Each structure stands twice: as C-alpha cells, then as structure tokens.
XYZ file of C-alpha atoms in Angstrom:
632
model
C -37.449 -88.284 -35.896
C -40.514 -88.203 -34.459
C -44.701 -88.545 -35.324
C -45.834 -85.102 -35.387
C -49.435 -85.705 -36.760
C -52.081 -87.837 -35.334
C -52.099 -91.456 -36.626
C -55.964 -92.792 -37.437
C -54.937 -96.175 -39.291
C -52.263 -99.040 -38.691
C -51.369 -102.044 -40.027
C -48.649 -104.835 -40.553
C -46.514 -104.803 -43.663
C -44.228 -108.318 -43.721
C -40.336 -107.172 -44.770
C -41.520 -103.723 -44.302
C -42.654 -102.966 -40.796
C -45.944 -100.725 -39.850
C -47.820 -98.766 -42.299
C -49.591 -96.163 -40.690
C -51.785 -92.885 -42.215
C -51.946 -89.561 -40.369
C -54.636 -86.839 -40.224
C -53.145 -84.982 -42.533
C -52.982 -86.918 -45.564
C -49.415 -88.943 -45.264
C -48.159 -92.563 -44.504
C -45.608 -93.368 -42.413
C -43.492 -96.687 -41.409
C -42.338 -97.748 -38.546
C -40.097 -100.496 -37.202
C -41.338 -103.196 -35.003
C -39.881 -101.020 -31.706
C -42.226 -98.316 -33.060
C -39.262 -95.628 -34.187
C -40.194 -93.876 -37.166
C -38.046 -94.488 -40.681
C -39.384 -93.013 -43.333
C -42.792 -90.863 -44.358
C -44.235 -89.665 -47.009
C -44.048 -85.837 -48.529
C -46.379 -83.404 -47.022
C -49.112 -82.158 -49.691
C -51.579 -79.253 -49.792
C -54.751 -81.349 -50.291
C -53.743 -83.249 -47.195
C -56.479 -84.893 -45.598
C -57.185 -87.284 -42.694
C -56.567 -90.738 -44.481
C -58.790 -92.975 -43.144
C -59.192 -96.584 -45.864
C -55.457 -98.120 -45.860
C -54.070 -100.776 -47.625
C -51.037 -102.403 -48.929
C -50.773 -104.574 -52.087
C -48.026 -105.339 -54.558
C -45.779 -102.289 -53.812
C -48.321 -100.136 -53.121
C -49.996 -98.375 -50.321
C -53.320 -97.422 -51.539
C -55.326 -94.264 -49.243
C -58.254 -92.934 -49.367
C -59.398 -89.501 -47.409
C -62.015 -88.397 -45.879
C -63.340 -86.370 -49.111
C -63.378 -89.302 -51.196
C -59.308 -88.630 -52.698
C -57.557 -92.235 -53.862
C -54.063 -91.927 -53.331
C -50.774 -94.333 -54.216
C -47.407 -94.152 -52.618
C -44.803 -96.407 -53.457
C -44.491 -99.029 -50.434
C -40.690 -98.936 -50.841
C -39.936 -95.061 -50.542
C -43.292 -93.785 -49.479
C -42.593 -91.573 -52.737
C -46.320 -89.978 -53.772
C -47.002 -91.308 -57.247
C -50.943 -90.511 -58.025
C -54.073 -88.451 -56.554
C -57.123 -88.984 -58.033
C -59.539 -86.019 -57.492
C -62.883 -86.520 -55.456
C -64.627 -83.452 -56.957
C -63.704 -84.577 -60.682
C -63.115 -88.152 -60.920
C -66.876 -89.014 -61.166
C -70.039 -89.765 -63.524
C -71.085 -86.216 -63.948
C -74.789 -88.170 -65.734
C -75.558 -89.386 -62.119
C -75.069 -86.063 -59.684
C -77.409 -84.035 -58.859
C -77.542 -80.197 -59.615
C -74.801 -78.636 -57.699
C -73.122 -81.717 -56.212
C -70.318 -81.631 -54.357
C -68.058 -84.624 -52.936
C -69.231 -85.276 -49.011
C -66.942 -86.007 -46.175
C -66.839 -89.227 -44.837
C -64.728 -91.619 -42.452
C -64.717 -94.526 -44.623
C -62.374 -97.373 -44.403
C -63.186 -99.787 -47.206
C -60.869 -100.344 -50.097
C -60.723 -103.699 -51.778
C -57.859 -105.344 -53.969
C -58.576 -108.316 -55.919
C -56.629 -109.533 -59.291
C -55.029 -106.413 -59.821
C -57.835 -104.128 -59.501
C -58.810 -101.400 -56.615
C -62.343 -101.018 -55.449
C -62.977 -97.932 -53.608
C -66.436 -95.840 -53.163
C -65.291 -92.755 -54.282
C -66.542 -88.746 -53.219
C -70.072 -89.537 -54.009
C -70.698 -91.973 -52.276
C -73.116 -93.655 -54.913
C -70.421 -94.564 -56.902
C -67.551 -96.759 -56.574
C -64.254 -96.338 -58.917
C -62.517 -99.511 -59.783
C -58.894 -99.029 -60.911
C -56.076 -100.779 -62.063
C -53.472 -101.514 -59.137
C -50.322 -101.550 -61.292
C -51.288 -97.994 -63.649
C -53.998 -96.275 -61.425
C -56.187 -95.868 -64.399
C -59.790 -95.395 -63.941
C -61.241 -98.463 -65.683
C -64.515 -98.331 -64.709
C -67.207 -95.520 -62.955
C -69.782 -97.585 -61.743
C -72.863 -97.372 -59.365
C -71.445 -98.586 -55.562
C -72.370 -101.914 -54.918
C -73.497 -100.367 -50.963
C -76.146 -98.194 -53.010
C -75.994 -94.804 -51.107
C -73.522 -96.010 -48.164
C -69.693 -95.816 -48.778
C -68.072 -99.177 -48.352
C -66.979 -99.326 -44.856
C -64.659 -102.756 -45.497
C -63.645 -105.110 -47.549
C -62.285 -108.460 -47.232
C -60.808 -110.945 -49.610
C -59.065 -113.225 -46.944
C -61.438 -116.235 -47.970
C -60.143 -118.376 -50.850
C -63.572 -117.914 -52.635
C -66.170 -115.337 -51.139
C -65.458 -111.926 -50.874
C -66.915 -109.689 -47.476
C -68.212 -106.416 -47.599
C -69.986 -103.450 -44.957
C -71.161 -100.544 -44.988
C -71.904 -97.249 -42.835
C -75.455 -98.548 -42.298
C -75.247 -102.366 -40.731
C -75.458 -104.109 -44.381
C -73.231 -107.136 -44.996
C -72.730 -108.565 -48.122
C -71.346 -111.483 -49.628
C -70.099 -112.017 -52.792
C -66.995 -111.828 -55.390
C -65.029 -108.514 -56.915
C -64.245 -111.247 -59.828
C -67.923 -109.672 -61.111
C -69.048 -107.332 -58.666
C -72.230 -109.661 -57.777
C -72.743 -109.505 -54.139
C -76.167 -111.419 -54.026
C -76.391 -112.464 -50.005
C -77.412 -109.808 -47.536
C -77.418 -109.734 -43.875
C -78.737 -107.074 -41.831
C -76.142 -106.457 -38.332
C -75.881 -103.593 -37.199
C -78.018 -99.984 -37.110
C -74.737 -98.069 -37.909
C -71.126 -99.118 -39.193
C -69.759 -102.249 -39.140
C -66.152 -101.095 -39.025
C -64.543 -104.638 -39.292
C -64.982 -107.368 -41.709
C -62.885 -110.634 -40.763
C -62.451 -113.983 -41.714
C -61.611 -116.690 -39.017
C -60.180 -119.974 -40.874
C -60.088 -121.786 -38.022
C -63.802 -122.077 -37.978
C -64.783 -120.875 -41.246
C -66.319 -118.044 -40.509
C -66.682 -114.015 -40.370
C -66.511 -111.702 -37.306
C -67.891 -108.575 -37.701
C -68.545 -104.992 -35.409
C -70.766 -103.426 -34.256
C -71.121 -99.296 -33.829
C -74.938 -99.483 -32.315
C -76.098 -102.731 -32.080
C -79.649 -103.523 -33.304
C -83.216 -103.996 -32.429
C -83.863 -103.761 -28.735
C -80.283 -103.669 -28.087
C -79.683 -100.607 -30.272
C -78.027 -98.068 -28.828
C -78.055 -100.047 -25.538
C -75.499 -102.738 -25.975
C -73.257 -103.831 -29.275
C -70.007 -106.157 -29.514
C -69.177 -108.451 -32.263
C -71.239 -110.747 -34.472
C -70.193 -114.052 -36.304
C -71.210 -114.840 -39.888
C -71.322 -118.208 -41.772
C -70.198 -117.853 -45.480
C -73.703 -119.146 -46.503
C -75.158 -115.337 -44.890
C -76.510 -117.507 -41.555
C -75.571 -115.352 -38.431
C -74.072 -117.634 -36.727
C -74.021 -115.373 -32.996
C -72.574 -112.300 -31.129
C -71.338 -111.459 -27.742
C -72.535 -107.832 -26.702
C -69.293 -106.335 -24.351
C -69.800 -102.763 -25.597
C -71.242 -99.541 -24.846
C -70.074 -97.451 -27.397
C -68.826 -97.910 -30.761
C -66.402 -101.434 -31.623
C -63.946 -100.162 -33.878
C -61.657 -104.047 -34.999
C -61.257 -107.545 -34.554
C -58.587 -109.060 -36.003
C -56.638 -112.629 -35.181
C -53.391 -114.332 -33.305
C -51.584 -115.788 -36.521
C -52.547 -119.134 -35.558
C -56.393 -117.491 -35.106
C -56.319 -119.179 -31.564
C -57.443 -115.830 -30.231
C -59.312 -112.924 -31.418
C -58.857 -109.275 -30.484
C -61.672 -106.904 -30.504
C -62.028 -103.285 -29.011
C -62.795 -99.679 -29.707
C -64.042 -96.084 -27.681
C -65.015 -97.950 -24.707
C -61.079 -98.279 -24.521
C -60.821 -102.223 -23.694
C -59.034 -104.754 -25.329
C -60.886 -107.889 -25.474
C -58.503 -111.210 -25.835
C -61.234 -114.059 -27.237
C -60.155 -117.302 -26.704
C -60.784 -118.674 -30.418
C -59.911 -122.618 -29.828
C -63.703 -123.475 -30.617
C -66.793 -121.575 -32.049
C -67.905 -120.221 -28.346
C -67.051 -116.426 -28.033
C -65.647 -116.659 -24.774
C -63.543 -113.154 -23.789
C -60.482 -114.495 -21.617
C -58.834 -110.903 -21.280
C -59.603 -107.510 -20.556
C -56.993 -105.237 -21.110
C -58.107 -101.574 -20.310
C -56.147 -98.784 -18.643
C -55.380 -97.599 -22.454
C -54.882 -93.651 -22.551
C -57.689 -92.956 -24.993
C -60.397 -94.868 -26.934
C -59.368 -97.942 -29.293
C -59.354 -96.690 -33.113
C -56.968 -99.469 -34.666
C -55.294 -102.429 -34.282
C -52.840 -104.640 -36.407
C -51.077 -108.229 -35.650
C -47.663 -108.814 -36.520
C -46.587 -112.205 -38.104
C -44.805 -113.336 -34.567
C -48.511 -112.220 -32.335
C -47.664 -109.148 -31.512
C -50.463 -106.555 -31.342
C -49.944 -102.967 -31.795
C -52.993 -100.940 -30.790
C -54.054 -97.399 -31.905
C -55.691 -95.287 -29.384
C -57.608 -92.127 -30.971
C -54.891 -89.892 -29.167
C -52.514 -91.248 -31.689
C -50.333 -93.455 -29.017
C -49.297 -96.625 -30.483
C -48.961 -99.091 -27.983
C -47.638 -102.876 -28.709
C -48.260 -105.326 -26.674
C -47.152 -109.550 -26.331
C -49.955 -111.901 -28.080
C -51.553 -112.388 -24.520
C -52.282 -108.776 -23.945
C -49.516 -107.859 -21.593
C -47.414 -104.577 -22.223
C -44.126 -104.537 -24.086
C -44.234 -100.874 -25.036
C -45.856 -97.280 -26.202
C -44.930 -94.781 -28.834
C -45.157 -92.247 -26.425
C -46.650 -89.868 -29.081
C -47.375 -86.170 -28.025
C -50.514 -85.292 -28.115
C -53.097 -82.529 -27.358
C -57.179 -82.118 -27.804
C -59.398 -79.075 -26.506
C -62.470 -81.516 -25.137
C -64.933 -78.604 -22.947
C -64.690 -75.096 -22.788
C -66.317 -73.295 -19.980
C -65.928 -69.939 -18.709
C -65.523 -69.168 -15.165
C -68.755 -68.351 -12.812
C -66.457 -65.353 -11.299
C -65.782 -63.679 -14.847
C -67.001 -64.867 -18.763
C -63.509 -63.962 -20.280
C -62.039 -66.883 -17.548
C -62.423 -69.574 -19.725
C -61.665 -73.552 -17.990
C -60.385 -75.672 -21.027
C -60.266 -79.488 -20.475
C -57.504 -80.865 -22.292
C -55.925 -84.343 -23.023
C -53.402 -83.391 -20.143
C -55.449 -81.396 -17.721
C -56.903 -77.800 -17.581
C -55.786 -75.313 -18.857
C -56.966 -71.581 -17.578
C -57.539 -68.883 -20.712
C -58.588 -65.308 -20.867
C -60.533 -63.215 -23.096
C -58.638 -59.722 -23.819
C -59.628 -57.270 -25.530
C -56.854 -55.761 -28.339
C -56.756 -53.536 -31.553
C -57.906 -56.401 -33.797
C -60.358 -57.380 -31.560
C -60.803 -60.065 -28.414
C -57.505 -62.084 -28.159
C -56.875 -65.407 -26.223
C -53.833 -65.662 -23.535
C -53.307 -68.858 -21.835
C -53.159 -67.801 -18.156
C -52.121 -71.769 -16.295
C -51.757 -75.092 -18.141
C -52.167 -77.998 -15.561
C -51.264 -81.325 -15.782
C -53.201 -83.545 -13.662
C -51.722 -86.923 -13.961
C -55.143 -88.582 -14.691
C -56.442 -89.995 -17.996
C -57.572 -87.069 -20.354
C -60.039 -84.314 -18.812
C -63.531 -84.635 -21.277
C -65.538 -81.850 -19.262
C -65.250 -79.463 -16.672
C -67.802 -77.529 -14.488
C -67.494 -73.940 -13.376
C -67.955 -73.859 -9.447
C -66.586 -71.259 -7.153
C -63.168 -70.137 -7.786
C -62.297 -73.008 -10.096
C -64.000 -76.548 -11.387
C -64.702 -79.869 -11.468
C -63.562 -81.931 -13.539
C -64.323 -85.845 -15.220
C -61.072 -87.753 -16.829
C -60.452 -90.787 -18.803
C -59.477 -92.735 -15.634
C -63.182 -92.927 -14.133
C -62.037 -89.863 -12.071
C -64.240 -86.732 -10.405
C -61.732 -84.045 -8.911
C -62.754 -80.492 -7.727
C -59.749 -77.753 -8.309
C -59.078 -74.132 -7.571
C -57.545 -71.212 -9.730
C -54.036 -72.409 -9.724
C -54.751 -75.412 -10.024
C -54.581 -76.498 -6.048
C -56.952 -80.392 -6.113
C -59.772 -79.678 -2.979
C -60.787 -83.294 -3.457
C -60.710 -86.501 -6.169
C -62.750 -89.007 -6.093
C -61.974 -92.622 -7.911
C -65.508 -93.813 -9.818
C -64.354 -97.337 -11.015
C -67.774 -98.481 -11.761
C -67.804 -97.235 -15.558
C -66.593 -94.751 -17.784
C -67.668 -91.393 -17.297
C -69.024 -88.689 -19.899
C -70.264 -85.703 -18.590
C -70.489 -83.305 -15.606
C -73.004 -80.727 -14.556
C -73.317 -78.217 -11.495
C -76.289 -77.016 -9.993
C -77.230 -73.298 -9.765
C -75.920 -72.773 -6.501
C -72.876 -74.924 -7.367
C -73.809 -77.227 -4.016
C -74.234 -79.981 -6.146
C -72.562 -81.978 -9.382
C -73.714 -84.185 -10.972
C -71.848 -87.181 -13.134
C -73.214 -89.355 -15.989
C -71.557 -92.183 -16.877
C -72.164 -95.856 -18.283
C -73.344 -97.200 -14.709
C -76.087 -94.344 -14.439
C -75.104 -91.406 -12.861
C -74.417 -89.545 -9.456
C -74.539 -87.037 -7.539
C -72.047 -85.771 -5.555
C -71.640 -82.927 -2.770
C -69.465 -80.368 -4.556
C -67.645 -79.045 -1.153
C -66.397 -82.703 0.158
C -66.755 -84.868 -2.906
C -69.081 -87.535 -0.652
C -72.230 -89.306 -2.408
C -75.339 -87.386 -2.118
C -77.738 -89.504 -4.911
C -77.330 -91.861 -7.479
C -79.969 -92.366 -10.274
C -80.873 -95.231 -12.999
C -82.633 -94.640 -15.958
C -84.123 -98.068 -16.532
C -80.657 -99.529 -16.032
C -78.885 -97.951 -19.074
C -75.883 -96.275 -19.932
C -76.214 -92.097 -18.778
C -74.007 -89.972 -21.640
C -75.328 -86.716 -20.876
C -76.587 -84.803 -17.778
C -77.885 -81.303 -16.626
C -79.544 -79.169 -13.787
C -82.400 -77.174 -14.865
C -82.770 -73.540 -13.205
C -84.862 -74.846 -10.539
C -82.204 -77.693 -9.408
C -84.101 -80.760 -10.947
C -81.476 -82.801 -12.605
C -81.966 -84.559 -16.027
C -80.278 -87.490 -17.200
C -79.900 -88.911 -21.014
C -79.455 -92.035 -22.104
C -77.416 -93.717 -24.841
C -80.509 -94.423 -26.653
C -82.105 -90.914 -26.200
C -83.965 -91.335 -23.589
C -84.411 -87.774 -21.218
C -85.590 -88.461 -17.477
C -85.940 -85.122 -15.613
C -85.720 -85.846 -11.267
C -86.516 -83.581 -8.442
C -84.275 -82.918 -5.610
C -84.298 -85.793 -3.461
C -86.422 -88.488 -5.634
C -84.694 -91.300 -7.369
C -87.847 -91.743 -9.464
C -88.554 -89.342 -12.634
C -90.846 -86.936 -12.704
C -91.005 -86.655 -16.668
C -89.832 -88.876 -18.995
C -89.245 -88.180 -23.186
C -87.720 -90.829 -25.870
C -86.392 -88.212 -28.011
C -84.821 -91.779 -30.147
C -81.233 -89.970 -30.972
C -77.746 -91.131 -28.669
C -76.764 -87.765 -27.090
C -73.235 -86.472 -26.572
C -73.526 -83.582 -24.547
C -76.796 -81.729 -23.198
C -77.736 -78.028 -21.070
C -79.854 -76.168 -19.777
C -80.669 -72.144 -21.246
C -83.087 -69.567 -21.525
C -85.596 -71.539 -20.337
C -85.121 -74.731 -22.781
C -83.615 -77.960 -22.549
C -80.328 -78.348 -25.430
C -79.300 -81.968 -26.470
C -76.608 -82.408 -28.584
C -75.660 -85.793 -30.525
C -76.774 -87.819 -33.353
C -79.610 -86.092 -34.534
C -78.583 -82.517 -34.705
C -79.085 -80.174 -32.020
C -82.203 -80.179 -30.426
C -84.639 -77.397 -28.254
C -86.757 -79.131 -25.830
C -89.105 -77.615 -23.685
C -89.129 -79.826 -20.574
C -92.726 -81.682 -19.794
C -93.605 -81.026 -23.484
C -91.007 -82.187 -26.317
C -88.847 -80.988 -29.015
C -89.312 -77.555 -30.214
C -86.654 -76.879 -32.252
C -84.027 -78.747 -34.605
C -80.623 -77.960 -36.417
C -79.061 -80.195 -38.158
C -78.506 -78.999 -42.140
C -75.332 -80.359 -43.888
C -74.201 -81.929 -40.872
C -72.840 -85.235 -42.403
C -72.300 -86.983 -39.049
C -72.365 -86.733 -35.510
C -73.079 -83.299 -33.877
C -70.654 -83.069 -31.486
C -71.268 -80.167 -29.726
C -73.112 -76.384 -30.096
C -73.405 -72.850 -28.681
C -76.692 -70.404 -28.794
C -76.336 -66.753 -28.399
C -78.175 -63.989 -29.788
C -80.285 -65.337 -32.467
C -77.110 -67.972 -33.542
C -76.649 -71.290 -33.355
C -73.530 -72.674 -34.169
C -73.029 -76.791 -34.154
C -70.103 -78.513 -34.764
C -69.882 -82.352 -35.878
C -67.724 -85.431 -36.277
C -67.634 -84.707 -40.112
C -65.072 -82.137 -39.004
C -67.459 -79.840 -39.630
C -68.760 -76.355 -38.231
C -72.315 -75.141 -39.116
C -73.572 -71.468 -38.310
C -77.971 -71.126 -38.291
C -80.624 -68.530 -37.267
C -82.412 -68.771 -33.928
C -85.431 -68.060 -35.261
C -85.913 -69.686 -38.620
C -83.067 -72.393 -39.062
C -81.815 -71.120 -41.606
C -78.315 -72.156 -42.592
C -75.934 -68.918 -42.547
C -72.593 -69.992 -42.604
C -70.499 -73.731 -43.140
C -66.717 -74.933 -42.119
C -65.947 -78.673 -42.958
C -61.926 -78.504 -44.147
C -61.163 -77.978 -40.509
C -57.230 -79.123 -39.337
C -59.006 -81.836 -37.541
C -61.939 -82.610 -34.966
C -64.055 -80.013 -33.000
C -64.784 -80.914 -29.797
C -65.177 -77.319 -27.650
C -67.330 -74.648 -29.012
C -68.105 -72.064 -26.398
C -69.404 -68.101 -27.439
C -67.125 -65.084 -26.110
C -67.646 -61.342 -26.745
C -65.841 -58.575 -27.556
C -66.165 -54.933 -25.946
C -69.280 -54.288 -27.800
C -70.695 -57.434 -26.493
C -70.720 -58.979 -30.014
C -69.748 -62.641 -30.133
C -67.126 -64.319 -31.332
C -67.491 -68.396 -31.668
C -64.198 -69.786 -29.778
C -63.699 -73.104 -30.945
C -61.196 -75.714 -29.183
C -60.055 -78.925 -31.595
C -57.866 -82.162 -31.614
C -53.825 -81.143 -32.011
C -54.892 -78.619 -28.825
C -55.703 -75.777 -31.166
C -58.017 -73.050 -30.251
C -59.380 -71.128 -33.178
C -61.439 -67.605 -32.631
C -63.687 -66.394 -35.193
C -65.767 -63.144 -35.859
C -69.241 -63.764 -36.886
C -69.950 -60.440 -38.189
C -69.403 -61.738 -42.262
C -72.983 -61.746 -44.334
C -74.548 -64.890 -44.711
C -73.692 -64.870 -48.387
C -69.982 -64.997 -47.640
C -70.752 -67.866 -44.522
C -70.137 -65.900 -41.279
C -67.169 -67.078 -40.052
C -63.924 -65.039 -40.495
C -60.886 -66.431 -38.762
C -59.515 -64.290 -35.904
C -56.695 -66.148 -34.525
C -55.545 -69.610 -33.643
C -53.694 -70.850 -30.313
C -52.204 -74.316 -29.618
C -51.833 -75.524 -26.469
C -48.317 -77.695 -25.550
C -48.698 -81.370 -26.919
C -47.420 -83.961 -24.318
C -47.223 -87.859 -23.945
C -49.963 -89.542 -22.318
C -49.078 -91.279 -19.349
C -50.986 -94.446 -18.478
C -51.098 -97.932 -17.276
C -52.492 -100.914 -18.209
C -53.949 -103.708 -16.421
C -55.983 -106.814 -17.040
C -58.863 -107.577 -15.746
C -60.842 -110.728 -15.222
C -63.211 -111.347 -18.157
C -66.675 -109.798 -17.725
C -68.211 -111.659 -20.826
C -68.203 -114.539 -22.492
C-alpha cells in the first residue's frame, strides 16, 4: 500500500503511530518506519483537511470549507460530517451567504467538548467529543478570523491565534479569552507551550511593523500576555514549532524549507542547526515520544529524522505539481511546463472537440523542483528548488547550469532579444548572459528579498520586493530609475501590452510604469492570487483559496468563479483554438493540466471543462545537509 494523495497535516498518536490528513478529505496512519496501515474511506465531499486532532478515540478534521468530521482513531471508520453550508445561525448571515474556503488549522478539545470556527467564519461550533452533538452556535471568539490554533498544553491557560496576528489568552472552561497580544500581520500558524521555561512560542507568516513582509521567525509569549522576544530567521511564511520531549530543543521551519534545531536549555533563542536540502517547503512537523521528528514538506514527502536533525529516512511519496506554463518563442501551441521533476514539453492540437493537449517530452532534471521557466531560443531556462539556473534545448540537451547558493530563488525573466535573464531571488537578483550562463549584473533593492522580476519591451528590468516594492533599472545601471511601493508581497509579475502585471497578495494589479496602478482584480478571491492570464478583454486569476476567477478587461466585472478545484493552481497560461478563441489552460498540484472553453455566458460562469491531463507522479530525490547556524 501506498499514499496516493497529498498529505497537508501530521502528527504523533502514542500506541497508534502517525495520524496524517490528505487533500482529499481522509486520514491515514502510519507506522513509525512511515509504511502505511490503514486509511480512512474515500467520500464525495472530500476536501483538503487541514485542522487535525486526536482525543479520546477520536480524530477530529476539519476542511477547508468549514466541514467537522470524526473518524474512529481505532479503524479510521467515518462516523459523523457536520455540514458547513447548514450547520450554522441562519439569524447572523447575511443575504445570500455562503460558507468561505479557508486553510484553517485550529480545533480545540477541552473537558469533552470540541471548539472549532465553523464555515462562517464568525461563528464557532462547540460540540460534544463523545456524541458530536452541536451544543452550542456561538459568535467565534477570533471575531471575523477563523481560529488558526489552539492550545491547551498549559495546566491552566488556554492559547489561541488567528489568520490575522491576534493572540489570545484565556480558558475554553468559559470561553473568556480577556488578554490580547498583537504578533504578527498575517497567521500565526503555531501556538506552543514550552514548560521548561514557562512560556509560549509562536509563528510568524509576515512579521510586523517595519519588519513586515521583510523578515518574520518565531516570537515568545509569557502567560501574563508580556512578549517576552523573537528571533527573525525567515523570509517567507513559518509554518511550526514544536519541542524535543524533554523541551531541550525546539524545532521551527516552514516555505523557506529549513529546519531550525533551537537549543532550548535557557530562555535565549539560540538556533544550533540548520537542516535544509528538504525537497519542498516545510508544511508540518510532529515529535515522537522517543525525539524523533517527522517533517512534512508541501510535496507530501514525509521525512523522519533523529532528535538532532540528522536523516534516518523519507516516505519517498510520488508526487507531481504544474508550477509555470510558458509557450515556446518558436511556436504558441509549444508550451514549456515546469514541473516538480523537470520540464515537461506540451502541444496545442487542434481536434473535433476542439484544441487538445499531447505531452510531447517529460524531463527529469535531477535538481530540486523547476518553479519557472523562460522561453529563449529553441528551448528555456529554467530556476529549481536547489538554488539552480540551467539553460536547455528541445529535447531536453542542458547548454549550461549554474549553482546560485546565495538564497532561494523565485522567478525568471528573459529579455526581448532573449540575450539576457534575469533571476530574483531572496539575496536580490541577477542577471545573467543567457548564451554562457556568466554574471552580467546583479541588483539590490534596498537590501531586501526580490520575489518577482521582469523586462519591459525596451530591456529595462524591474525587480519586486517581498514587501511590494517595484524598482524599474536601465541597461547597465545598478541604481533605479523609478521606484513604486505598491504595499502588497508579489508572487509572480510581467510585462504586456504596454502595462506592468503584478500578481500576489492583493489581487492582480495593472501598472503603468513611471505612473502607478491602473487597474485591480481581485473579487471573491479569498486568499493569495497566485497567478493570472489577460487576453482579449479577460482576465482570469487564480488563488491559494484553490480558487479560479474569470473578469472583464474593461470594467472588472466578475464573469465566471471555480473554487472546488482537485487541489492548488499554480500555472494558468491562455491557448487558442483554430478560430483564435482562447481557451484558459490551467496546470495544478497532483501534475494535472485542466483545459477549459471560455465561450459559456457569464450567467452560467464561463468556464466549461475541456479536458484534463496528468503528468507521471515521481519521488523527489534530495539530500539533506546541515549547516552552521546563521541566527541566534
């Protein structure tokens, strides 16, 4: 037996083994050596199951549409769904109302009750652990914000976050959670109490004030609300922290892909481990009674390692995810595909039903996961996991890699004559001579981390930062010419038809470089926008909500809405059809490529499946290694 589905949560069951939940909506346990024994059924309402917990024979879920499940711990038997849509207090919804997706984590147990924010994310459902009855409908004690955590590891005082940097402190005993501390600008993931020093570490997503967005790490709490301090080792989101058994060390990580090992003999947060090398970002990670760590990377590998961070062994989980889709400068219906193991080469053809996809190569490079490509002549270049730049021809023949150790890298451009690429990564960015691979420029933005970069028609390049900042440069100056704080983290960003797109946490945005934003779409979108495609008076944007929004050019108007999707989008490219009509191609997690006509009214929401495509899952291949602590 074997994981087929993605695993997003993990923990340590005593007597039982792991407990782990799957993007489609079941739990699974595993032994200690990571094989598989038993799961539970598959259902129709499946969902990614993202809160997890374990109490008294139970394992208690709860999906990203707001569903509370219970399976019995011993069989993994389904026993109860309770219904996000229905399961409410109709007297406090709005007109029209409708559960909204959300990754939440938090579900707290305490004297035989279950408190859990449920699809509306005002209220909170508290139920009774041993029957699963409702008992009480009540306004969420996070206001608006679903409960990101809970913890009830203190004898006394109770823990909880939410998806907006609030911390509170408090007991379930009467739902009074009186002390408030302000961490974090977005989620605090991780809620955790240290009884060695009698204290709470917490996560950070963003960081705050004039570190938002810039740096982030973990924060300690005194049970009085005092904040007691942080260490800042991040540049992206911290996903856990939890402790050795003897809470002599702490582990903390998340999609910067390092494992920090804290030495926890006294209050100083001093990092005495880096363990990186991981073959995806950290999502998860649970302690087993003896020290051993098992880590969740966002691929789904499962990898356990010895209580000092050295490897013992991985899952070896198969795995696929469609990251970039660009289509060839030679031909349009050439489409380069970066993919957890490589590239893979696809073609537009044109059939009976309409354009079809055929995978034409599938290559394996070797590296960490490819996250973009650029078309250049007769092939690409492409960024991995592994801090790697490689240029490659049609058939998949490597011209030239280069090895960028300096930081993790996000995104790659080429210029307009396809001399040039450049790279932007959490060191700044560089350029780099497309034909050789050698060093032509590198560029800082005021010493902050580069996520997104582009060439504009006329070859200026334009760098983003992880706090929003847009710095446009002319060939040969490493000073910029125009600056723009558009305030938003970016995820990916291109030039077209004369305008500037960013895409990222506020939508998608039009700018019109040496002026400012000119356009915005964002409507519905309940998280992240990811990435997005304009064409002929449509934009289309998807987002981490595992959603997929279609809008006018012209007047934003929202025409068309996808948000049950099989799991993430992350490639979203328009092709066309022998009319020239376009069809939205859009490449996901579990490799799948799904084409869709747009040609359905706006009443019936535009999109009308076509076909889907999955490329081959394989294992990742990686290696770790630790490195000498950076912080601390």
């Amino acid at each position: 037996m074997e994981l087929t589905d993605r695993v997003i949560r993990i923990l340590h069951v005593q007597g039982t083994g792991l407990v782990v939940s799957d993007s489609f909506g079941r739990v699974h346990v595993l032994d200690e050596e990571l094989r598989l024994l038993r799961s539970s059924p598959r259902v129709r309402q499946g969902r990614p199951l993202y809160g997890l917990t374990v109490a008294d024979g139970w394992v208690i879920g709860k999906d990203r549409m707001g569903a509370v499940w219970r399976w019995s711990l011993e069989t993994l038997d389904l026993v109860n769904r309770l219904d996000p849509a229905t399961v409410c207090d109709p007297s406090t919804l709005i007109e029209g109302e409708e559960p909204s997706p959300v990754s939440s984590r938090g579900i707290g147990v305490w004297e035989g009750r279950v408190f859990v924010t449920s699809g509306y994310h005002h209220q909170m459902l508290v139920l009774d652990l041993a029957t699963f009855d409702v008992l009480e409908i009540r306004p969420n004690i996070c206001g608006t914000s679903p409960m990101e955590w809970a913890s009830t590891e203190h004898p006394a005082l109770h823990a909880i976050s939410d998806k907006k940097g609030n911390l509170r402190f408090g007991s379930f005993s009467d739902l009074e959670f009186p002390v408030h501390v302000k961490l974090d600008d977005g989620n605090i993931h991780r809620v955790r109490y240290d009884a060695r020093h009698d204290r709470f570490w917490c996560t950070q997503d963003f960081g705050e004030g004039e570190t938002a967005d810039i740096a982030n790490g973990v924060v300690t709490v005194r049970p009085d609300g005092t904040k007691e301090s942080e260490l800042l080792f991040a540049r992206d989101d911290v996903e856990f922290v939890a402790f050795s058994p003897d809470f002599t060390r702490a582990y903390s990580g998340g999609f910067d892909g390092e494992l920090h090992v804290f030495d926890n003999t006294d209050r100083e947060l001093r990092v005495e481990r880096v363990v990186t090398g991981f073959s995806h970002q950290l999502s998860d990670i649970t302690v087993s009674p003896d020290g051993d760590l098992y880590v969740l990377c966002q691929d789904g590998e499962i990898v356990r390692l010895a209580p000092d961070g050295s490897f013992v062994q991985g899952l070896g989980f198969r795995r696929q995810a469609v990251w970039d889709i660009q289509p060839s400068d030679e031909d349009p219906s050439v489409l380069y595909c970066a993919t957890d193991s490589g590239v893979a080469v696809a073609e537009v053809r044109q059939v009976a039903g309409g354009p079809t996809l055929h995978v034409l190569e599938d290559h394996e490079t070797g590296h960490g996961f490819t996250r973009r490509v650029a078309p250049v002549d007769g092939g690409w270049i492409g960024i991995s996991r592994d801090r790697r730049v490689f240029r490659a021809r049609r058939g998949g023949e490597v011209l030239w890699s280069r090895h960028l150790p300096e930081a993790l890298l996000h995104t790659v451009a080429a210029s307009p004559d396809r001399a040039r690429a450049l790279v932007a990564s959490n060191a700044g960015a560089v350029e780099l001579d497309t034909t050789t691979g050698e060093t032509l420029a590198s560029l800082r933005v005021d010493g902050l981390p580069v996520w997104a970069c582009a060439y504009l028609p006329d070859g200026n390049r334009v760098l983003t930062t992880r706090n929003g900042v847009v710095a446009a440069f002319e060939p040969g100056h490493d000073e910029p010419t125009w600056r723009l704080d558009q305030g938003e983290y970016p995820k990916r960003m291109w030039a077209q038809d004369g305008f500037l797109y960013i895409v990222g946490d506020g939508g998608l945005k039009e700018i019109a470089v040496g002026h400012g934003v000119t356009r915005l779409w964002k409507d519905l979108l309940s998280n992240t926008a990811e990435n997005a495609a304009v064409a002929d008076g449509l934009v289309c944007v998807s987002s981490y909500g595992m959603q997929v929004a279609a809008y006018t050019y012209e007047n934003d108007e929202l025409v068309g809405f996808m948000e049950d999707l099989p799991d993430y989008p992350k490639a979203l490219t328009f092709v066309r059809d022998d009319n020239g009509r376009p069809h939205l191609l859009l490449g996901c997690r579990t490799g799948l490529l799904s084409l869709y006509r747009l040609d359905k009214s706006p009443e019936e929401g535009t999109f009308a499946k076509l076909e889907d495509h999955w490329l081959p899952r394989r294992p990742a291949r990686y290696t770790l290694r630790s490195l000498p602590s950076a912080a601390g």
